[in-house]
Amino acid sequence: MTETLVANGATRAVAVAWDADQAVTALYSANYRSLVRLAVLLVRDVGTAEEVVQDAFIAMHGGWQRLRDPDKALAYLRQAVVNKSRSVLRHRAVVEKYAPKGLPDAPSAENGAIVEFERAAVVKALSTLPRRQREALVLRYYADLSEAEIAHAMGISRGAVKSHTARGMTALRGVLEQLS
């Protein structure tokens, strides 16, 4: 770093060997905000950007003696901020890639009890239906068979399957309305 000295009204640039504390303090005062703005644009988070800039200043302070040209300290800081921002982004990508998947929402115990109650009511109502209607409904809605498959399983025509299913649904609806 160079420092401009004013002596007897004349200004002249004099190279002064600053120690790391003075240099980093001067750079921090003059450039902290602009470096944070740079980091925010890269990492999209103010808190993380501030950490990145602080880490860059700490690294520069620790390596001040190795800095070949102290006049390029700001360029060094900018590059350090960019590199550290890249590291943060890579770390985020890895964390997101291997983040544990959330468990799917499980139904509440109350919901399970209601479903069980409704199932018991349907089973009870099914038991009141004639055998053919009950078989047609169970094969259609619990076994999820097509009309053709039900006809084959029951040994009846598809038309009879439709008839038994329609009559069974009407009867089942009436029984369930009486139970509730």
Tab-separated table of N, CA and C in Angstrom:
chain	number	residue	atom	x	y	z
A	1	MET	N	0.856	-1.169	0.000
A	1	MET	CA	0.000	0.000	0.000
A	1	MET	C	0.903	1.233	0.000
A	2	THR	N	0.432	2.256	-0.636
A	2	THR	CA	1.144	3.527	-0.578
A	2	THR	C	0.289	4.511	0.172
A	3	GLU	N	0.934	5.431	0.773
A	3	GLU	CA	0.223	6.440	1.549
A	3	GLU	C	0.658	7.803	1.037
A	4	THR	N	-0.312	8.670	0.855
A	4	THR	CA	0.000	10.022	0.409
A	4	THR	C	0.223	10.883	1.633
A	5	LEU	N	1.355	11.503	1.700
A	5	LEU	CA	1.691	12.347	2.834
A	5	LEU	C	1.594	13.813	2.426
A	6	VAL	N	1.127	14.611	3.324
A	6	VAL	CA	1.063	16.055	3.085
A	6	VAL	C	2.047	16.697	4.045
A	7	ALA	N	3.068	17.356	3.480
A	7	ALA	CA	4.076	18.015	4.317
A	7	ALA	C	4.359	19.393	3.728
A	8	ASN	N	4.183	20.410	4.532
A	8	ASN	CA	4.435	21.799	4.126
A	8	ASN	C	3.684	22.161	2.845
A	9	GLY	N	2.411	21.690	2.715
A	9	GLY	CA	1.587	22.051	1.576
A	9	GLY	C	1.870	21.244	0.330
A	10	ALA	N	2.913	20.454	0.290
A	10	ALA	CA	3.211	19.657	-0.897
A	10	ALA	C	2.752	18.227	-0.650
A	11	THR	N	2.093	17.670	-1.667
A	11	THR	CA	1.669	16.272	-1.526
A	11	THR	C	2.607	15.416	-2.332
A	12	ARG	N	2.925	14.284	-1.777
A	12	ARG	CA	3.741	13.344	-2.523
A	12	ARG	C	3.427	11.940	-2.035
A	13	ALA	N	3.456	11.016	-2.940
A	13	ALA	CA	3.186	9.626	-2.594
A	13	ALA	C	4.473	9.003	-2.088
A	14	VAL	N	4.377	8.445	-0.931
A	14	VAL	CA	5.540	7.809	-0.344
A	14	VAL	C	5.159	6.378	-0.019
A	15	ALA	N	5.942	5.440	-0.424
A	15	ALA	CA	5.675	4.044	-0.117
A	15	ALA	C	5.973	3.813	1.351
A	16	VAL	N	4.982	3.400	2.056
A	16	VAL	CA	5.138	3.127	3.479
A	16	VAL	C	4.813	1.651	3.690
A	17	ALA	N	5.656	0.980	4.374
A	17	ALA	CA	5.422	-0.429	4.634
A	17	ALA	C	4.431	-0.554	5.792
A	18	TRP	N	3.189	-0.863	5.422
A	18	TRP	CA	2.163	-1.038	6.447
A	18	TRP	C	2.208	-2.461	6.961
A	19	ASP	N	1.852	-2.627	8.192
A	19	ASP	CA	1.718	-3.984	8.687
A	19	ASP	C	0.311	-4.482	8.354
A	20	ALA	N	0.093	-5.742	8.535
A	20	ALA	CA	-1.161	-6.370	8.129
A	20	ALA	C	-2.360	-5.727	8.818
A	21	ASP	N	-2.234	-5.400	10.094
A	21	ASP	CA	-3.364	-4.824	10.837
A	21	ASP	C	-3.820	-3.506	10.219
A	22	GLN	N	-2.865	-2.631	9.939
A	22	GLN	CA	-3.212	-1.329	9.367
A	22	GLN	C	-3.797	-1.484	7.967
A	23	ALA	N	-3.196	-2.321	7.167
A	23	ALA	CA	-3.650	-2.499	5.785
A	23	ALA	C	-5.052	-3.086	5.734
A	24	VAL	N	-5.286	-4.126	6.513
A	24	VAL	CA	-6.607	-4.764	6.496
A	24	VAL	C	-7.658	-3.812	7.055
A	25	THR	N	-7.314	-3.061	8.079
A	25	THR	CA	-8.257	-2.087	8.633
A	25	THR	C	-8.627	-1.043	7.601
A	26	ALA	N	-7.654	-0.533	6.891
A	26	ALA	CA	-7.929	0.471	5.856
A	26	ALA	C	-8.767	-0.119	4.724
A	27	LEU	N	-8.405	-1.305	4.273
A	27	LEU	CA	-9.177	-1.954	3.210
A	27	LEU	C	-10.600	-2.272	3.664
A	28	TYR	N	-10.740	-2.727	4.888
A	28	TYR	CA	-12.052	-3.068	5.441
A	28	TYR	C	-12.943	-1.824	5.466
A	29	SER	N	-12.417	-0.758	5.971
A	29	SER	CA	-13.196	0.487	6.070
A	29	SER	C	-13.651	0.971	4.698
A	30	ALA	N	-12.807	0.849	3.724
A	30	ALA	CA	-13.110	1.398	2.401
A	30	ALA	C	-13.924	0.447	1.516
A	31	ASN	N	-13.807	-0.859	1.713
A	31	ASN	CA	-14.351	-1.788	0.719
A	31	ASN	C	-15.313	-2.849	1.251
A	32	TYR	N	-15.558	-2.894	2.539
A	32	TYR	CA	-16.387	-3.960	3.100
A	32	TYR	C	-17.767	-4.027	2.434
A	33	ARG	N	-18.458	-2.909	2.348
A	33	ARG	CA	-19.824	-2.911	1.808
A	33	ARG	C	-19.873	-3.365	0.357
A	34	SER	N	-18.942	-2.886	-0.450
A	34	SER	CA	-18.961	-3.276	-1.867
A	34	SER	C	-18.658	-4.768	-2.026
A	35	LEU	N	-17.787	-5.296	-1.174
A	35	LEU	CA	-17.482	-6.730	-1.242
A	35	LEU	C	-18.672	-7.566	-0.783
A	36	VAL	N	-19.391	-7.076	0.218
A	36	VAL	CA	-20.596	-7.794	0.663
A	36	VAL	C	-21.647	-7.780	-0.452
A	37	ARG	N	-21.809	-6.631	-1.117
A	37	ARG	CA	-22.759	-6.570	-2.236
A	37	ARG	C	-22.378	-7.579	-3.324
A	38	LEU	N	-21.096	-7.678	-3.626
A	38	LEU	CA	-20.626	-8.649	-4.604
A	38	LEU	C	-20.988	-10.066	-4.167
A	39	ALA	N	-20.709	-10.370	-2.915
A	39	ALA	CA	-20.982	-11.718	-2.407
A	39	ALA	C	-22.483	-12.011	-2.383
A	40	VAL	N	-23.307	-11.011	-2.047
A	40	VAL	CA	-24.760	-11.217	-2.027
A	40	VAL	C	-25.254	-11.585	-3.421
A	41	LEU	N	-24.714	-10.929	-4.428
A	41	LEU	CA	-25.110	-11.253	-5.793
A	41	LEU	C	-24.747	-12.687	-6.160
A	42	LEU	N	-23.686	-13.188	-5.581
A	42	LEU	CA	-23.239	-14.545	-5.908
A	42	LEU	C	-23.948	-15.619	-5.082
A	43	VAL	N	-24.088	-15.393	-3.767
A	43	VAL	CA	-24.649	-16.443	-2.904
A	43	VAL	C	-26.117	-16.230	-2.559
A	44	ARG	N	-26.676	-15.068	-2.908
A	44	ARG	CA	-28.094	-14.761	-2.715
A	44	ARG	C	-28.544	-14.848	-1.250
A	45	ASP	N	-27.658	-14.470	-0.337
A	45	ASP	CA	-27.984	-14.515	1.088
A	45	ASP	C	-27.049	-13.547	1.815
A	46	VAL	N	-27.620	-12.565	2.503
A	46	VAL	CA	-26.805	-11.519	3.137
A	46	VAL	C	-25.924	-12.090	4.241
A	47	GLY	N	-26.473	-12.938	5.084
A	47	GLY	CA	-25.681	-13.496	6.182
A	47	GLY	C	-24.485	-14.292	5.689
A	48	THR	N	-24.723	-15.127	4.704
A	48	THR	CA	-23.637	-15.923	4.137
A	48	THR	C	-22.634	-15.030	3.428
A	49	ALA	N	-23.121	-14.001	2.745
A	49	ALA	CA	-22.228	-13.068	2.045
A	49	ALA	C	-21.307	-12.372	3.038
A	50	GLU	N	-21.841	-11.954	4.171
A	50	GLU	CA	-21.004	-11.308	5.185
A	50	GLU	C	-19.938	-12.264	5.703
A	51	GLU	N	-20.313	-13.535	5.895
A	51	GLU	CA	-19.330	-14.520	6.347
A	51	GLU	C	-18.228	-14.722	5.309
A	52	VAL	N	-18.627	-14.774	4.041
A	52	VAL	CA	-17.651	-14.950	2.961
A	52	VAL	C	-16.652	-13.800	2.966
A	53	VAL	N	-17.137	-12.573	3.090
A	53	VAL	CA	-16.258	-11.400	3.073
A	53	VAL	C	-15.354	-11.407	4.306
A	54	GLN	N	-15.913	-11.727	5.451
A	54	GLN	CA	-15.086	-11.788	6.669
A	54	GLN	C	-13.977	-12.824	6.502
A	55	ASP	N	-14.326	-13.986	5.948
A	55	ASP	CA	-13.312	-15.026	5.739
A	55	ASP	C	-12.228	-14.550	4.774
A	56	ALA	N	-12.621	-13.803	3.758
A	56	ALA	CA	-11.635	-13.275	2.800
A	56	ALA	C	-10.682	-12.308	3.495
A	57	PHE	N	-11.212	-11.428	4.344
A	57	PHE	CA	-10.348	-10.494	5.073
A	57	PHE	C	-9.421	-11.241	6.024
A	58	ILE	N	-9.916	-12.254	6.688
A	58	ILE	CA	-9.086	-13.035	7.612
A	58	ILE	C	-7.960	-13.727	6.848
A	59	ALA	N	-8.309	-14.298	5.697
A	59	ALA	CA	-7.285	-14.979	4.893
A	59	ALA	C	-6.233	-13.988	4.403
A	60	MET	N	-6.673	-12.802	4.003
A	60	MET	CA	-5.715	-11.812	3.528
A	60	MET	C	-4.821	-11.344	4.678
A	61	HIS	N	-5.393	-11.162	5.842
A	61	HIS	CA	-4.597	-10.747	6.995
A	61	HIS	C	-3.521	-11.792	7.291
A	62	GLY	N	-3.922	-13.050	7.255
A	62	GLY	CA	-2.957	-14.115	7.547
A	62	GLY	C	-1.875	-14.239	6.489
A	63	GLY	N	-2.172	-13.876	5.252
A	63	GLY	CA	-1.187	-14.007	4.185
A	63	GLY	C	-0.630	-12.687	3.705
A	64	TRP	N	-0.760	-11.647	4.518
A	64	TRP	CA	-0.307	-10.324	4.103
A	64	TRP	C	1.167	-10.305	3.704
A	65	GLN	N	2.002	-11.010	4.430
A	65	GLN	CA	3.443	-11.003	4.138
A	65	GLN	C	3.750	-11.682	2.812
A	66	ARG	N	2.884	-12.567	2.360
A	66	ARG	CA	3.110	-13.265	1.088
A	66	ARG	C	2.576	-12.474	-0.105
A	67	LEU	N	1.851	-11.399	0.150
A	67	LEU	CA	1.277	-10.587	-0.922
A	67	LEU	C	2.406	-9.849	-1.630
A	68	ARG	N	2.587	-10.140	-2.914
A	68	ARG	CA	3.712	-9.563	-3.664
A	68	ARG	C	3.548	-8.069	-3.898
A	69	ASP	N	2.326	-7.667	-4.274
A	69	ASP	CA	2.078	-6.270	-4.589
A	69	ASP	C	0.925	-5.777	-3.723
A	70	PRO	N	1.220	-5.082	-2.623
A	70	PRO	CA	0.151	-4.630	-1.728
A	70	PRO	C	-0.869	-3.715	-2.401
A	71	ASP	N	-0.504	-3.103	-3.521
A	71	ASP	CA	-1.465	-2.250	-4.231
A	71	ASP	C	-2.571	-3.086	-4.879
A	72	LYS	N	-2.353	-4.374	-5.012
A	72	LYS	CA	-3.360	-5.251	-5.613
A	72	LYS	C	-4.158	-6.009	-4.547
A	73	ALA	N	-4.111	-5.528	-3.325
A	73	ALA	CA	-4.814	-6.197	-2.228
A	73	ALA	C	-6.317	-6.234	-2.460
A	74	LEU	N	-6.896	-5.164	-3.002
A	74	LEU	CA	-8.334	-5.145	-3.265
A	74	LEU	C	-8.694	-6.186	-4.324
A	75	ALA	N	-7.889	-6.313	-5.347
A	75	ALA	CA	-8.136	-7.330	-6.371
A	75	ALA	C	-8.053	-8.728	-5.760
A	76	TYR	N	-7.077	-8.907	-4.859
A	76	TYR	CA	-6.943	-10.178	-4.159
A	76	TYR	C	-8.203	-10.467	-3.344
A	77	LEU	N	-8.702	-9.456	-2.645
A	77	LEU	CA	-9.920	-9.629	-1.847
A	77	LEU	C	-11.115	-9.987	-2.723
A	78	ARG	N	-11.267	-9.286	-3.840
A	78	ARG	CA	-12.388	-9.586	-4.743
A	78	ARG	C	-12.326	-11.031	-5.220
A	79	GLN	N	-11.129	-11.466	-5.612
A	79	GLN	CA	-10.976	-12.836	-6.088
A	79	GLN	C	-11.258	-13.831	-4.964
A	80	ALA	N	-10.821	-13.511	-3.761
A	80	ALA	CA	-11.078	-14.387	-2.615
A	80	ALA	C	-12.579	-14.480	-2.340
A	81	VAL	N	-13.287	-13.367	-2.451
A	81	VAL	CA	-14.738	-13.369	-2.237
A	81	VAL	C	-15.423	-14.229	-3.298
A	82	VAL	N	-15.017	-14.086	-4.539
A	82	VAL	CA	-15.602	-14.893	-5.619
A	82	VAL	C	-15.329	-16.378	-5.382
A	83	ASN	N	-14.088	-16.716	-5.038
A	83	ASN	CA	-13.742	-18.120	-4.808
A	83	ASN	C	-14.495	-18.701	-3.616
A	84	LYS	N	-14.573	-17.949	-2.540
A	84	LYS	CA	-15.282	-18.437	-1.357
A	84	LYS	C	-16.782	-18.554	-1.632
A	85	SER	N	-17.316	-17.667	-2.442
A	85	SER	CA	-18.728	-17.756	-2.823
A	85	SER	C	-18.981	-19.017	-3.636
A	86	ARG	N	-18.078	-19.325	-4.534
A	86	ARG	CA	-18.199	-20.562	-5.309
A	86	ARG	C	-18.185	-21.772	-4.392
A	87	SER	N	-17.309	-21.742	-3.405
A	87	SER	CA	-17.239	-22.856	-2.452
A	87	SER	C	-18.561	-23.008	-1.698
A	88	VAL	N	-19.142	-21.900	-1.291
A	88	VAL	CA	-20.428	-21.937	-0.584
A	88	VAL	C	-21.496	-22.548	-1.486
A	89	LEU	N	-21.529	-22.131	-2.741
A	89	LEU	CA	-22.525	-22.652	-3.676
A	89	LEU	C	-22.329	-24.146	-3.934
A	90	ARG	N	-21.072	-24.582	-4.051
A	90	ARG	CA	-20.811	-26.020	-4.227
A	90	ARG	C	-21.272	-26.793	-3.003
A	91	HIS	N	-20.977	-26.257	-1.821
A	91	HIS	CA	-21.394	-26.917	-0.586
A	91	HIS	C	-22.909	-27.022	-0.517
A	92	ARG	N	-23.604	-25.949	-0.870
A	92	ARG	CA	-25.078	-25.976	-0.883
A	92	ARG	C	-25.601	-27.055	-1.822
A	93	ALA	N	-24.997	-27.145	-3.002
A	93	ALA	CA	-25.452	-28.138	-3.978
A	93	ALA	C	-25.292	-29.553	-3.433
A	94	VAL	N	-24.180	-29.826	-2.770
A	94	VAL	CA	-23.952	-31.152	-2.208
A	94	VAL	C	-24.945	-31.424	-1.083
A	95	VAL	N	-25.170	-30.451	-0.234
A	95	VAL	CA	-26.108	-30.623	0.874
A	95	VAL	C	-27.516	-30.887	0.345
A	96	GLU	N	-27.924	-30.122	-0.668
A	96	GLU	CA	-29.263	-30.318	-1.237
A	96	GLU	C	-29.378	-31.671	-1.924
A	97	LYS	N	-28.299	-32.102	-2.578
A	97	LYS	CA	-28.339	-33.378	-3.287
A	97	LYS	C	-28.514	-34.536	-2.322
A	98	TYR	N	-27.857	-34.468	-1.181
A	98	TYR	CA	-27.884	-35.574	-0.239
A	98	TYR	C	-28.758	-35.309	0.985
A	99	ALA	N	-29.616	-34.304	0.903
A	99	ALA	CA	-30.520	-34.010	2.025
A	99	ALA	C	-31.514	-35.156	2.162
A	100	PRO	N	-31.800	-35.542	3.386
A	100	PRO	CA	-32.774	-36.624	3.567
A	100	PRO	C	-34.147	-36.176	3.090
A	101	LYS	N	-34.795	-37.082	2.433
A	101	LYS	CA	-36.134	-36.791	1.934
A	101	LYS	C	-37.096	-36.791	3.117
A	102	GLY	N	-37.995	-35.833	3.107
A	102	GLY	CA	-38.992	-35.763	4.170
A	102	GLY	C	-39.962	-36.923	4.067
A	103	LEU	N	-40.419	-37.353	5.195
A	103	LEU	CA	-41.403	-38.430	5.208
A	103	LEU	C	-42.729	-37.900	4.680
A	104	PRO	N	-43.450	-38.722	3.946
A	104	PRO	CA	-44.744	-38.257	3.465
A	104	PRO	C	-45.676	-38.012	4.653
A	105	ASP	N	-46.596	-37.098	4.458
A	105	ASP	CA	-47.532	-36.802	5.528
A	105	ASP	C	-48.349	-38.048	5.851
A	106	ALA	N	-48.299	-38.436	7.090
A	106	ALA	CA	-49.055	-39.600	7.534
A	106	ALA	C	-50.412	-39.135	8.046
A	107	PRO	N	-51.436	-39.909	7.757
A	107	PRO	CA	-52.744	-39.523	8.283
A	107	PRO	C	-52.748	-39.601	9.807
A	108	SER	N	-53.566	-38.786	10.386
A	108	SER	CA	-53.624	-38.743	11.850
A	108	SER	C	-54.276	-40.010	12.391
A	109	ALA	N	-54.107	-40.241	13.669
A	109	ALA	CA	-54.733	-41.388	14.318
A	109	ALA	C	-56.251	-41.253	14.261
A	110	GLU	N	-56.726	-40.027	14.377
A	110	GLU	CA	-58.166	-39.780	14.293
A	110	GLU	C	-58.693	-40.177	12.917
A	111	ASN	N	-57.945	-39.826	11.877
A	111	ASN	CA	-58.338	-40.193	10.524
A	111	ASN	C	-58.388	-41.708	10.379
A	112	GLY	N	-57.393	-42.398	10.929
A	112	GLY	CA	-57.381	-43.859	10.878
A	112	GLY	C	-58.582	-44.463	11.586
A	113	ALA	N	-58.956	-43.882	12.720
A	113	ALA	CA	-60.116	-44.387	13.451
A	113	ALA	C	-61.405	-44.176	12.659
A	114	ILE	N	-61.514	-43.015	12.023
A	114	ILE	CA	-62.707	-42.722	11.222
A	114	ILE	C	-62.790	-43.674	10.035
A	115	VAL	N	-61.662	-43.889	9.363
A	115	VAL	CA	-61.638	-44.799	8.219
A	115	VAL	C	-62.018	-46.212	8.660
A	116	GLU	N	-61.475	-46.641	9.780
A	116	GLU	CA	-61.798	-47.977	10.293
A	116	GLU	C	-63.282	-48.091	10.651
A	117	PHE	N	-63.824	-47.040	11.241
A	117	PHE	CA	-65.256	-47.028	11.578
A	117	PHE	C	-66.105	-47.108	10.317
A	118	GLU	N	-65.733	-46.306	9.311
A	118	GLU	CA	-66.482	-46.319	8.047
A	118	GLU	C	-66.364	-47.670	7.358
A	119	ARG	N	-65.166	-48.245	7.383
A	119	ARG	CA	-64.971	-49.565	6.779
A	119	ARG	C	-65.831	-50.606	7.479
A	120	ALA	N	-65.866	-50.552	8.795
A	120	ALA	CA	-66.687	-51.500	9.546
A	120	ALA	C	-68.161	-51.322	9.198
A	121	ALA	N	-68.593	-50.072	9.022
A	121	ALA	CA	-69.993	-49.814	8.670
A	121	ALA	C	-70.299	-50.353	7.275
A	122	VAL	N	-69.368	-50.186	6.339
A	122	VAL	CA	-69.579	-50.696	4.978
A	122	VAL	C	-69.615	-52.221	4.985
A	123	VAL	N	-68.709	-52.855	5.722
A	123	VAL	CA	-68.691	-54.318	5.797
A	123	VAL	C	-69.988	-54.824	6.411
A	124	LYS	N	-70.450	-54.150	7.437
A	124	LYS	CA	-71.722	-54.538	8.075
A	124	LYS	C	-72.877	-54.382	7.092
A	125	ALA	N	-72.880	-53.257	6.354
A	125	ALA	CA	-73.941	-53.020	5.377
A	125	ALA	C	-73.864	-54.037	4.241
A	126	LEU	N	-72.651	-54.395	3.812
A	126	LEU	CA	-72.508	-55.399	2.762
A	126	LEU	C	-73.082	-56.744	3.188
A	127	SER	N	-72.939	-57.071	4.443
A	127	SER	CA	-73.430	-58.371	4.910
A	127	SER	C	-74.947	-58.472	4.859
A	128	THR	N	-75.635	-57.352	4.756
A	128	THR	CA	-77.106	-57.368	4.681
A	128	THR	C	-77.607	-57.549	3.251
A	129	LEU	N	-76.734	-57.420	2.253
A	129	LEU	CA	-77.132	-57.513	0.850
A	129	LEU	C	-77.258	-58.971	0.413
A	130	PRO	N	-78.066	-59.192	-0.617
A	130	PRO	CA	-78.119	-60.550	-1.194
A	130	PRO	C	-76.741	-60.952	-1.729
A	131	ARG	N	-76.480	-62.244	-1.767
A	131	ARG	CA	-75.163	-62.785	-2.113
A	131	ARG	C	-74.652	-62.264	-3.448
A	132	ARG	N	-75.431	-62.285	-4.519
A	132	ARG	CA	-74.968	-61.858	-5.845
A	132	ARG	C	-74.622	-60.367	-5.871
A	133	GLN	N	-75.421	-59.549	-5.236
A	133	GLN	CA	-75.132	-58.103	-5.180
A	133	GLN	C	-73.846	-57.856	-4.404
A	134	ARG	N	-73.712	-58.554	-3.275
A	134	ARG	CA	-72.511	-58.408	-2.449
A	134	ARG	C	-71.275	-58.839	-3.229
A	135	GLU	N	-71.321	-59.970	-3.925
A	135	GLU	CA	-70.194	-60.451	-4.712
A	135	GLU	C	-69.838	-59.463	-5.818
A	136	ALA	N	-70.843	-58.943	-6.512
A	136	ALA	CA	-70.595	-58.006	-7.611
A	136	ALA	C	-69.913	-56.733	-7.088
A	137	LEU	N	-70.388	-56.221	-5.958
A	137	LEU	CA	-69.797	-54.997	-5.396
A	137	LEU	C	-68.370	-55.232	-4.900
A	138	VAL	N	-68.156	-56.343	-4.230
A	138	VAL	CA	-66.820	-56.631	-3.711
A	138	VAL	C	-65.828	-56.830	-4.850
A	139	LEU	N	-66.226	-57.576	-5.879
A	139	LEU	CA	-65.319	-57.799	-7.005
A	139	LEU	C	-65.057	-56.504	-7.775
A	140	ARG	N	-66.052	-55.635	-7.857
A	140	ARG	CA	-65.896	-54.386	-8.617
A	140	ARG	C	-65.077	-53.360	-7.837
A	141	TYR	N	-65.440	-53.108	-6.570
A	141	TYR	CA	-64.844	-51.982	-5.842
A	141	TYR	C	-63.706	-52.365	-4.902
A	142	TYR	N	-63.615	-53.600	-4.485
A	142	TYR	CA	-62.497	-54.002	-3.633
A	142	TYR	C	-61.427	-54.750	-4.425
A	143	ALA	N	-61.858	-55.613	-5.354
A	143	ALA	CA	-60.889	-56.345	-6.165
A	143	ALA	C	-60.533	-55.579	-7.436
A	144	ASP	N	-61.303	-54.533	-7.747
A	144	ASP	CA	-61.065	-53.656	-8.888
A	144	ASP	C	-61.039	-54.419	-10.213
A	145	LEU	N	-62.009	-55.339	-10.363
A	145	LEU	CA	-62.120	-56.106	-11.600
A	145	LEU	C	-63.042	-55.388	-12.575
A	146	SER	N	-62.843	-55.645	-13.849
A	146	SER	CA	-63.718	-55.076	-14.874
A	146	SER	C	-65.032	-55.870	-14.910
A	147	GLU	N	-66.010	-55.343	-15.627
A	147	GLU	CA	-67.295	-56.050	-15.745
A	147	GLU	C	-67.106	-57.421	-16.378
A	148	ALA	N	-66.254	-57.493	-17.384
A	148	ALA	CA	-66.007	-58.774	-18.048
A	148	ALA	C	-65.363	-59.772	-17.090
A	149	GLU	N	-64.414	-59.319	-16.299
A	149	GLU	CA	-63.746	-60.205	-15.335
A	149	GLU	C	-64.706	-60.653	-14.243
A	150	ILE	N	-65.577	-59.757	-13.811
A	150	ILE	CA	-66.569	-60.114	-12.792
A	150	ILE	C	-67.535	-61.149	-13.366
A	151	ALA	N	-67.983	-60.925	-14.603
A	151	ALA	CA	-68.911	-61.868	-15.246
A	151	ALA	C	-68.283	-63.251	-15.327
A	152	HIS	N	-67.029	-63.288	-15.706
A	152	HIS	CA	-66.331	-64.571	-15.800
A	152	HIS	C	-66.192	-65.217	-14.416
A	153	ALA	N	-65.826	-64.435	-13.405
A	153	ALA	CA	-65.637	-64.968	-12.056
A	153	ALA	C	-66.951	-65.469	-11.447
A	154	MET	N	-68.025	-64.761	-11.723
A	154	MET	CA	-69.319	-65.142	-11.126
A	154	MET	C	-70.094	-66.116	-12.002
A	155	GLY	N	-69.664	-66.270	-13.249
A	155	GLY	CA	-70.343	-67.190	-14.161
A	155	GLY	C	-71.677	-66.629	-14.640
A	156	ILE	N	-71.743	-65.304	-14.819
A	156	ILE	CA	-72.962	-64.653	-15.290
A	156	ILE	C	-72.616	-63.722	-16.444
A	157	SER	N	-73.649	-63.134	-17.075
A	157	SER	CA	-73.404	-62.217	-18.197
A	157	SER	C	-72.986	-60.841	-17.685
A	158	ARG	N	-72.430	-60.033	-18.593
A	158	ARG	CA	-72.031	-58.671	-18.227
A	158	ARG	C	-73.246	-57.841	-17.863
A	159	GLY	N	-74.340	-58.057	-18.528
A	159	GLY	CA	-75.576	-57.343	-18.210
A	159	GLY	C	-76.044	-57.652	-16.797
A	160	ALA	N	-75.905	-58.912	-16.396
A	160	ALA	CA	-76.292	-59.301	-15.042
A	160	ALA	C	-75.361	-58.648	-14.014
A	161	VAL	N	-74.082	-58.519	-14.367
A	161	VAL	CA	-73.125	-57.850	-13.485
A	161	VAL	C	-73.556	-56.401	-13.273
A	162	LYS	N	-73.906	-55.727	-14.365
A	162	LYS	CA	-74.355	-54.335	-14.262
A	162	LYS	C	-75.593	-54.235	-13.396
A	163	SER	N	-76.510	-55.134	-13.578
A	163	SER	CA	-77.755	-55.121	-12.812
A	163	SER	C	-77.489	-55.361	-11.323
A	164	HIS	N	-76.708	-56.387	-11.010
A	164	HIS	CA	-76.394	-56.688	-9.597
A	164	HIS	C	-75.619	-55.540	-8.949
A	165	THR	N	-74.696	-54.925	-9.690
A	165	THR	CA	-73.910	-53.810	-9.151
A	165	THR	C	-74.800	-52.610	-8.874
A	166	ALA	N	-75.664	-52.251	-9.809
A	166	ALA	CA	-76.558	-51.095	-9.618
A	166	ALA	C	-77.510	-51.331	-8.461
A	167	ARG	N	-78.144	-52.508	-8.415
A	167	ARG	CA	-79.065	-52.817	-7.315
A	167	ARG	C	-78.322	-52.859	-5.978
A	168	GLY	N	-77.124	-53.430	-5.989
A	168	GLY	CA	-76.341	-53.518	-4.758
A	168	GLY	C	-75.948	-52.143	-4.238
A	169	MET	N	-75.562	-51.228	-5.132
A	169	MET	CA	-75.190	-49.863	-4.707
A	169	MET	C	-76.393	-49.141	-4.107
A	170	THR	N	-77.555	-49.311	-4.713
A	170	THR	CA	-78.764	-48.667	-4.194
A	170	THR	C	-79.095	-49.221	-2.812
A	171	ALA	N	-79.057	-50.526	-2.670
A	171	ALA	CA	-79.355	-51.147	-1.381
A	171	ALA	C	-78.308	-50.759	-0.337
A	172	LEU	N	-77.040	-50.755	-0.721
A	172	LEU	CA	-75.953	-50.405	0.200
A	172	LEU	C	-76.098	-48.964	0.680
A	173	ARG	N	-76.411	-48.062	-0.229
A	173	ARG	CA	-76.621	-46.659	0.122
A	173	ARG	C	-77.754	-46.528	1.152
A	174	GLY	N	-78.834	-47.261	0.935
A	174	GLY	CA	-79.960	-47.198	1.867
A	174	GLY	C	-79.591	-47.728	3.249
A	175	VAL	N	-78.851	-48.850	3.299
A	175	VAL	CA	-78.434	-49.427	4.583
A	175	VAL	C	-77.496	-48.474	5.324
A	176	LEU	N	-76.531	-47.867	4.588
A	176	LEU	CA	-75.579	-46.950	5.226
A	176	LEU	C	-76.282	-45.703	5.755
A	177	GLU	N	-77.292	-45.207	5.034
A	177	GLU	CA	-78.034	-44.032	5.514
A	177	GLU	C	-78.789	-44.356	6.778
A	178	GLN	N	-79.299	-45.592	6.908
A	178	GLN	CA	-80.008	-46.003	8.129
A	178	GLN	C	-79.045	-46.134	9.311
A	179	LEU	N	-77.795	-46.572	9.034
A	179	LEU	CA	-76.818	-46.766	10.116
A	179	LEU	C	-76.287	-45.435	10.655
A	180	SER	N	-76.319	-44.374	9.830
A	180	SER	CA	-75.730	-43.124	10.302
A	180	SER	C	-76.755	-42.149	10.764
